[in-house]
Amino acid sequence: MNIINQTLNAILQLALFTLIPFIWYVFSHKKCSGFFQWIGLKKPSVFDRTLLGFVVFTIVAFIVVSIGILYLLKGVDTATSKFTGMGIVGLPSALIYSFITTALSEEILFRGFLLKRLSDKFGFNTGNIVQSILFGLLHGVMFFSLTGIVKVVLIIAFTGLIAWCMGYANEKKADGSIIPSWIVHGIANLFSSIISMFCIIA
């Protein structure tokens, strides 16, 4: 996939995933803060060792989960299959895909919008569990017809657990910023893309 197509895909997906939060913001939010502040697209007020440790732990966990999922899905086309065999030439497109098309779009929708709105309504614990289940379902159900129920349940559980960790890091360690989970998510997706680029799991 060339970089122009990947950039256009990134812009389109980002716009689509931001549309619902933006409409909600326009029609229901008391405008005491800007939209980006409202969804948590802001610098964490504190970036201490605890947050850094939690981010590093979540990145490592996400990468381990990614390896496990890629082994489960061996021989099945995934989102990163488009980078298969591209080598280093695929890196610019993989960076756009990893950090914008998927990570930023999904962080805005799941941790920036759903988690915050659900937490406001039902409390953080319930909100974080619900957003993590929805995140896991998004990543699992698309493989149902390709892999069977057992693998789908594992994918939902693994990705849901990571989503819970990212929600916790954002809300409890980063003052509501989605930057930590964006970094974690982007690095994990880039790792999966690199595995495809260099055919590491054939």
PDB file of C-alpha atoms in Angstrom:
ATOM      1  CA  MET A   1       0.000   0.000   0.000  1.00  0.00           C
ATOM      2  CA  ASN A   2       1.493   3.351  -0.965  1.00  0.00           C
ATOM      3  CA  ILE A   3       1.882   6.194   1.471  1.00  0.00           C
ATOM      4  CA  ILE A   4      -0.701   8.442  -0.245  1.00  0.00           C
ATOM      5  CA  ASN A   5      -3.435   5.803   0.062  1.00  0.00           C
ATOM      6  CA  GLN A   6      -2.427   5.083   3.663  1.00  0.00           C
ATOM      7  CA  THR A   7      -2.543   8.810   4.507  1.00  0.00           C
ATOM      8  CA  LEU A   8      -6.003   9.187   2.942  1.00  0.00           C
ATOM      9  CA  ASN A   9      -7.224   6.096   4.828  1.00  0.00           C
ATOM     10  CA  ALA A  10      -5.821   7.541   8.065  1.00  0.00           C
ATOM     11  CA  ILE A  11      -7.593  10.870   7.556  1.00  0.00           C
ATOM     12  CA  LEU A  12     -10.889   9.158   6.706  1.00  0.00           C
ATOM     13  CA  GLN A  13     -10.812   6.780   9.679  1.00  0.00           C
ATOM     14  CA  LEU A  14      -9.753   9.534  12.064  1.00  0.00           C
ATOM     15  CA  ALA A  15     -12.631  11.699  10.838  1.00  0.00           C
ATOM     16  CA  LEU A  16     -15.147   8.844  11.195  1.00  0.00           C
ATOM     17  CA  PHE A  17     -13.998   7.845  14.691  1.00  0.00           C
ATOM     18  CA  THR A  18     -14.011  11.489  15.826  1.00  0.00           C
ATOM     19  CA  LEU A  19     -17.422  12.357  14.355  1.00  0.00           C
ATOM     20  CA  ILE A  20     -19.612  10.791  17.077  1.00  0.00           C
ATOM     21  CA  PRO A  21     -17.591  12.304  19.952  1.00  0.00           C
ATOM     22  CA  PHE A  22     -17.630  15.694  18.215  1.00  0.00           C
ATOM     23  CA  ILE A  23     -21.403  15.615  17.613  1.00  0.00           C
ATOM     24  CA  TRP A  24     -21.928  14.595  21.260  1.00  0.00           C
ATOM     25  CA  TYR A  25     -19.648  17.423  22.380  1.00  0.00           C
ATOM     26  CA  VAL A  26     -21.452  20.024  20.257  1.00  0.00           C
ATOM     27  CA  PHE A  27     -24.953  19.069  21.376  1.00  0.00           C
ATOM     28  CA  SER A  28     -24.584  17.965  24.987  1.00  0.00           C
ATOM     29  CA  HIS A  29     -21.447  19.428  26.497  1.00  0.00           C
ATOM     30  CA  LYS A  30     -21.313  22.653  28.433  1.00  0.00           C
ATOM     31  CA  LYS A  31     -18.478  24.392  26.640  1.00  0.00           C
ATOM     32  CA  CYS A  32     -16.216  24.974  29.639  1.00  0.00           C
ATOM     33  CA  SER A  33     -13.360  23.215  27.837  1.00  0.00           C
ATOM     34  CA  GLY A  34     -12.293  22.753  24.239  1.00  0.00           C
ATOM     35  CA  PHE A  35     -13.046  19.552  22.335  1.00  0.00           C
ATOM     36  CA  PHE A  36      -9.481  18.204  22.512  1.00  0.00           C
ATOM     37  CA  GLN A  37      -9.340  18.806  26.269  1.00  0.00           C
ATOM     38  CA  TRP A  38     -12.748  17.151  26.621  1.00  0.00           C
ATOM     39  CA  ILE A  39     -11.604  13.926  24.910  1.00  0.00           C
ATOM     40  CA  GLY A  40      -8.242  13.942  26.695  1.00  0.00           C
ATOM     41  CA  LEU A  41      -6.036  14.834  23.739  1.00  0.00           C
ATOM     42  CA  LYS A  42      -3.807  16.854  26.031  1.00  0.00           C
ATOM     43  CA  LYS A  43      -0.444  16.596  27.694  1.00  0.00           C
ATOM     44  CA  PRO A  44      -0.578  14.614  30.964  1.00  0.00           C
ATOM     45  CA  SER A  45      -0.355  17.035  33.876  1.00  0.00           C
ATOM     46  CA  VAL A  46       2.180  14.734  35.530  1.00  0.00           C
ATOM     47  CA  PHE A  47       4.502  12.294  33.789  1.00  0.00           C
ATOM     48  CA  ASP A  48       6.301  10.650  36.697  1.00  0.00           C
ATOM     49  CA  ARG A  49       8.032   7.298  37.174  1.00  0.00           C
ATOM     50  CA  THR A  50       4.780   5.582  38.108  1.00  0.00           C
ATOM     51  CA  LEU A  51       3.107   6.604  34.851  1.00  0.00           C
ATOM     52  CA  LEU A  52       6.231   5.812  32.844  1.00  0.00           C
ATOM     53  CA  GLY A  53       6.461   2.383  34.483  1.00  0.00           C
ATOM     54  CA  PHE A  54       2.815   1.687  33.804  1.00  0.00           C
ATOM     55  CA  VAL A  55       3.210   2.767  30.149  1.00  0.00           C
ATOM     56  CA  VAL A  56       6.285   0.547  29.699  1.00  0.00           C
ATOM     57  CA  PHE A  57       4.518  -2.394  31.384  1.00  0.00           C
ATOM     58  CA  THR A  58       1.464  -1.946  29.133  1.00  0.00           C
ATOM     59  CA  ILE A  59       3.628  -1.678  25.988  1.00  0.00           C
ATOM     60  CA  VAL A  60       5.408  -4.935  26.886  1.00  0.00           C
ATOM     61  CA  ALA A  61       2.089  -6.631  27.707  1.00  0.00           C
ATOM     62  CA  PHE A  62       0.528  -5.366  24.471  1.00  0.00           C
ATOM     63  CA  ILE A  63       3.498  -6.648  22.434  1.00  0.00           C
ATOM     64  CA  VAL A  64       3.342 -10.064  24.120  1.00  0.00           C
ATOM     65  CA  VAL A  65      -0.412 -10.193  23.464  1.00  0.00           C
ATOM     66  CA  SER A  66       0.195  -9.121  19.851  1.00  0.00           C
ATOM     67  CA  ILE A  67       2.660 -11.972  19.329  1.00  0.00           C
ATOM     68  CA  GLY A  68       0.163 -14.430  20.813  1.00  0.00           C
ATOM     69  CA  ILE A  69      -2.670 -13.127  18.637  1.00  0.00           C
ATOM     70  CA  LEU A  70      -0.507 -13.205  15.508  1.00  0.00           C
ATOM     71  CA  TYR A  71       0.324 -16.856  16.238  1.00  0.00           C
ATOM     72  CA  LEU A  72      -3.372 -17.593  16.784  1.00  0.00           C
ATOM     73  CA  LEU A  73      -4.159 -15.927  13.455  1.00  0.00           C
ATOM     74  CA  LYS A  74      -1.308 -17.524  11.517  1.00  0.00           C
ATOM     75  CA  GLY A  75      -2.427 -17.867   7.901  1.00  0.00           C
ATOM     76  CA  VAL A  76      -5.386 -15.496   8.368  1.00  0.00           C
ATOM     77  CA  ASP A  77      -5.408 -12.044   6.778  1.00  0.00           C
ATOM     78  CA  THR A  78      -5.203  -9.345   9.445  1.00  0.00           C
ATOM     79  CA  ALA A  79      -5.064  -5.550   9.259  1.00  0.00           C
ATOM     80  CA  THR A  80      -1.263  -5.667   9.079  1.00  0.00           C
ATOM     81  CA  SER A  81      -1.200  -8.291   6.302  1.00  0.00           C
ATOM     82  CA  LYS A  82      -1.019  -5.446   3.761  1.00  0.00           C
ATOM     83  CA  PHE A  83       2.585  -4.888   4.910  1.00  0.00           C
ATOM     84  CA  THR A  84       3.660  -8.519   4.375  1.00  0.00           C
ATOM     85  CA  GLY A  85       7.104  -8.781   2.827  1.00  0.00           C
ATOM     86  CA  MET A  86       7.506  -5.024   2.255  1.00  0.00           C
ATOM     87  CA  GLY A  87      10.605  -4.751   4.430  1.00  0.00           C
ATOM     88  CA  ILE A  88      11.866  -1.293   5.410  1.00  0.00           C
ATOM     89  CA  VAL A  89      10.070   0.275   2.409  1.00  0.00           C
ATOM     90  CA  GLY A  90       6.789  -0.258   4.254  1.00  0.00           C
ATOM     91  CA  LEU A  91       7.878   1.703   7.342  1.00  0.00           C
ATOM     92  CA  PRO A  92       6.363   5.139   6.447  1.00  0.00           C
ATOM     93  CA  SER A  93       2.968   3.567   5.656  1.00  0.00           C
ATOM     94  CA  ALA A  94       3.206   1.348   8.748  1.00  0.00           C
ATOM     95  CA  LEU A  95       3.875   4.391  10.960  1.00  0.00           C
ATOM     96  CA  ILE A  96       0.813   6.211   9.599  1.00  0.00           C
ATOM     97  CA  TYR A  97      -1.313   3.073   9.962  1.00  0.00           C
ATOM     98  CA  SER A  98      -0.046   2.303  13.473  1.00  0.00           C
ATOM     99  CA  PHE A  99      -0.199   5.738  15.072  1.00  0.00           C
ATOM    100  CA  ILE A 100      -3.003   7.513  13.177  1.00  0.00           C
ATOM    101  CA  THR A 101      -5.311   5.104  11.326  1.00  0.00           C
ATOM    102  CA  THR A 102      -5.732   2.750  14.250  1.00  0.00           C
ATOM    103  CA  ALA A 103      -4.170   4.009  17.495  1.00  0.00           C
ATOM    104  CA  LEU A 104      -5.292   7.650  17.489  1.00  0.00           C
ATOM    105  CA  SER A 105      -8.722   6.880  15.997  1.00  0.00           C
ATOM    106  CA  GLU A 106      -9.455   4.110  18.495  1.00  0.00           C
ATOM    107  CA  GLU A 107      -8.060   6.023  21.473  1.00  0.00           C
ATOM    108  CA  ILE A 108     -10.279   9.014  20.697  1.00  0.00           C
ATOM    109  CA  LEU A 109     -13.356   6.795  20.433  1.00  0.00           C
ATOM    110  CA  PHE A 110     -12.739   4.283  23.229  1.00  0.00           C
ATOM    111  CA  ARG A 111     -10.630   6.028  25.900  1.00  0.00           C
ATOM    112  CA  GLY A 112     -11.308   9.643  24.912  1.00  0.00           C
ATOM    113  CA  PHE A 113     -15.057   9.395  24.422  1.00  0.00           C
ATOM    114  CA  LEU A 114     -16.643   6.160  25.670  1.00  0.00           C
ATOM    115  CA  LEU A 115     -14.604   5.739  28.844  1.00  0.00           C
ATOM    116  CA  LYS A 116     -15.003   9.345  29.905  1.00  0.00           C
ATOM    117  CA  ARG A 117     -18.747   9.506  29.193  1.00  0.00           C
ATOM    118  CA  LEU A 118     -19.431   6.115  30.810  1.00  0.00           C
ATOM    119  CA  SER A 119     -17.328   7.090  33.837  1.00  0.00           C
ATOM    120  CA  ASP A 120     -19.290  10.315  34.222  1.00  0.00           C
ATOM    121  CA  LYS A 121     -22.535   8.329  34.200  1.00  0.00           C
ATOM    122  CA  PHE A 122     -21.658   5.089  36.018  1.00  0.00           C
ATOM    123  CA  GLY A 123     -18.283   5.653  37.694  1.00  0.00           C
ATOM    124  CA  PHE A 124     -14.763   4.821  36.558  1.00  0.00           C
ATOM    125  CA  ASN A 125     -14.752   1.091  37.352  1.00  0.00           C
ATOM    126  CA  THR A 126     -17.912   0.361  35.362  1.00  0.00           C
ATOM    127  CA  GLY A 127     -16.909   2.720  32.561  1.00  0.00           C
ATOM    128  CA  ASN A 128     -13.487   1.139  32.211  1.00  0.00           C
ATOM    129  CA  ILE A 129     -14.873  -2.393  32.176  1.00  0.00           C
ATOM    130  CA  VAL A 130     -17.497  -1.517  29.541  1.00  0.00           C
ATOM    131  CA  GLN A 131     -15.050   0.287  27.229  1.00  0.00           C
ATOM    132  CA  SER A 132     -12.559  -2.587  27.533  1.00  0.00           C
ATOM    133  CA  ILE A 133     -15.233  -5.182  26.673  1.00  0.00           C
ATOM    134  CA  LEU A 134     -16.340  -3.129  23.654  1.00  0.00           C
ATOM    135  CA  PHE A 135     -12.709  -2.723  22.556  1.00  0.00           C
ATOM    136  CA  GLY A 136     -12.141  -6.471  22.885  1.00  0.00           C
ATOM    137  CA  LEU A 137     -15.326  -7.247  20.962  1.00  0.00           C
ATOM    138  CA  LEU A 138     -14.280  -4.906  18.139  1.00  0.00           C
ATOM    139  CA  HIS A 139     -11.002  -6.802  17.787  1.00  0.00           C
ATOM    140  CA  GLY A 140     -12.493 -10.280  18.205  1.00  0.00           C
ATOM    141  CA  VAL A 141     -15.742 -10.516  16.289  1.00  0.00           C
ATOM    142  CA  MET A 142     -14.158  -9.680  12.924  1.00  0.00           C
ATOM    143  CA  PHE A 143     -12.301 -13.011  13.107  1.00  0.00           C
ATOM    144  CA  PHE A 144     -15.261 -15.146  14.186  1.00  0.00           C
ATOM    145  CA  SER A 145     -15.922 -16.715  10.784  1.00  0.00           C
ATOM    146  CA  LEU A 146     -12.189 -17.170  10.128  1.00  0.00           C
ATOM    147  CA  THR A 147     -10.890 -18.689  13.358  1.00  0.00           C
ATOM    148  CA  GLY A 148     -13.716 -20.129  15.455  1.00  0.00           C
ATOM    149  CA  ILE A 149     -15.106 -19.304  18.867  1.00  0.00           C
ATOM    150  CA  VAL A 150     -12.167 -20.317  21.103  1.00  0.00           C
ATOM    151  CA  LYS A 151      -9.645 -18.060  19.356  1.00  0.00           C
ATOM    152  CA  VAL A 152     -12.170 -15.233  19.179  1.00  0.00           C
ATOM    153  CA  VAL A 153     -12.796 -15.451  22.936  1.00  0.00           C
ATOM    154  CA  LEU A 154      -9.033 -15.357  23.576  1.00  0.00           C
ATOM    155  CA  ILE A 155      -8.615 -12.315  21.308  1.00  0.00           C
ATOM    156  CA  ILE A 156     -11.495 -10.515  23.041  1.00  0.00           C
ATOM    157  CA  ALA A 157     -10.077 -11.331  26.481  1.00  0.00           C
ATOM    158  CA  PHE A 158      -6.492 -10.320  25.632  1.00  0.00           C
ATOM    159  CA  THR A 159      -7.352  -7.065  23.865  1.00  0.00           C
ATOM    160  CA  GLY A 160      -9.989  -6.239  26.471  1.00  0.00           C
ATOM    161  CA  LEU A 161      -7.442  -6.636  29.283  1.00  0.00           C
ATOM    162  CA  ILE A 162      -5.004  -4.331  27.509  1.00  0.00           C
ATOM    163  CA  ALA A 163      -7.830  -1.808  26.956  1.00  0.00           C
ATOM    164  CA  TRP A 164      -8.583  -1.897  30.686  1.00  0.00           C
ATOM    165  CA  CYS A 165      -4.904  -1.212  31.487  1.00  0.00           C
ATOM    166  CA  MET A 166      -4.790   1.689  29.024  1.00  0.00           C
ATOM    167  CA  GLY A 167      -7.970   3.185  30.467  1.00  0.00           C
ATOM    168  CA  TYR A 168      -6.539   2.878  33.983  1.00  0.00           C
ATOM    169  CA  ALA A 169      -3.253   4.522  32.967  1.00  0.00           C
ATOM    170  CA  ASN A 170      -5.037   7.431  31.298  1.00  0.00           C
ATOM    171  CA  GLU A 171      -7.578   8.203  33.971  1.00  0.00           C
ATOM    172  CA  LYS A 172      -5.737   7.265  37.161  1.00  0.00           C
ATOM    173  CA  LYS A 173      -2.125   8.071  36.284  1.00  0.00           C
ATOM    174  CA  ALA A 174      -2.279  10.731  33.526  1.00  0.00           C
ATOM    175  CA  ASP A 175      -5.123  13.016  34.671  1.00  0.00           C
ATOM    176  CA  GLY A 176      -7.427  11.926  31.834  1.00  0.00           C
ATOM    177  CA  SER A 177      -4.910  12.327  29.017  1.00  0.00           C
ATOM    178  CA  ILE A 178      -5.182   9.753  26.211  1.00  0.00           C
ATOM    179  CA  ILE A 179      -1.543  10.368  25.205  1.00  0.00           C
ATOM    180  CA  PRO A 180      -0.186   7.383  27.240  1.00  0.00           C
ATOM    181  CA  SER A 181      -2.606   4.917  25.651  1.00  0.00           C
ATOM    182  CA  TRP A 182      -1.995   6.447  22.202  1.00  0.00           C
ATOM    183  CA  ILE A 183       1.748   5.800  22.636  1.00  0.00           C
ATOM    184  CA  VAL A 184       1.166   2.238  23.881  1.00  0.00           C
ATOM    185  CA  HIS A 185      -1.350   1.451  21.144  1.00  0.00           C
ATOM    186  CA  GLY A 186       0.786   2.949  18.365  1.00  0.00           C
ATOM    187  CA  ILE A 187       3.956   1.109  19.415  1.00  0.00           C
ATOM    188  CA  ALA A 188       2.107  -2.214  19.682  1.00  0.00           C
ATOM    189  CA  ASN A 189       0.522  -1.764  16.247  1.00  0.00           C
ATOM    190  CA  LEU A 190       3.883  -0.770  14.762  1.00  0.00           C
ATOM    191  CA  PHE A 191       5.407  -3.911  16.254  1.00  0.00           C
ATOM    192  CA  SER A 192       2.707  -6.045  14.581  1.00  0.00           C
ATOM    193  CA  SER A 193       3.283  -4.212  11.298  1.00  0.00           C
ATOM    194  CA  ILE A 194       7.046  -4.841  11.485  1.00  0.00           C
ATOM    195  CA  ILE A 195       6.407  -8.552  12.058  1.00  0.00           C
ATOM    196  CA  SER A 196       4.418  -8.551   8.798  1.00  0.00           C
ATOM    197  CA  MET A 197       6.912  -6.336   6.957  1.00  0.00           C
ATOM    198  CA  PHE A 198       9.759  -8.760   7.625  1.00  0.00           C
ATOM    199  CA  CYS A 199       7.650 -11.972   7.626  1.00  0.00           C
ATOM    200  CA  ILE A 200       8.862 -12.813  11.145  1.00  0.00           C
ATOM    201  CA  ILE A 201       5.838 -15.037  11.859  1.00  0.00           C
ATOM    202  CA  ALA A 202       5.345 -16.887   8.579  1.00  0.00           C
TER     203      ALA A 202
END
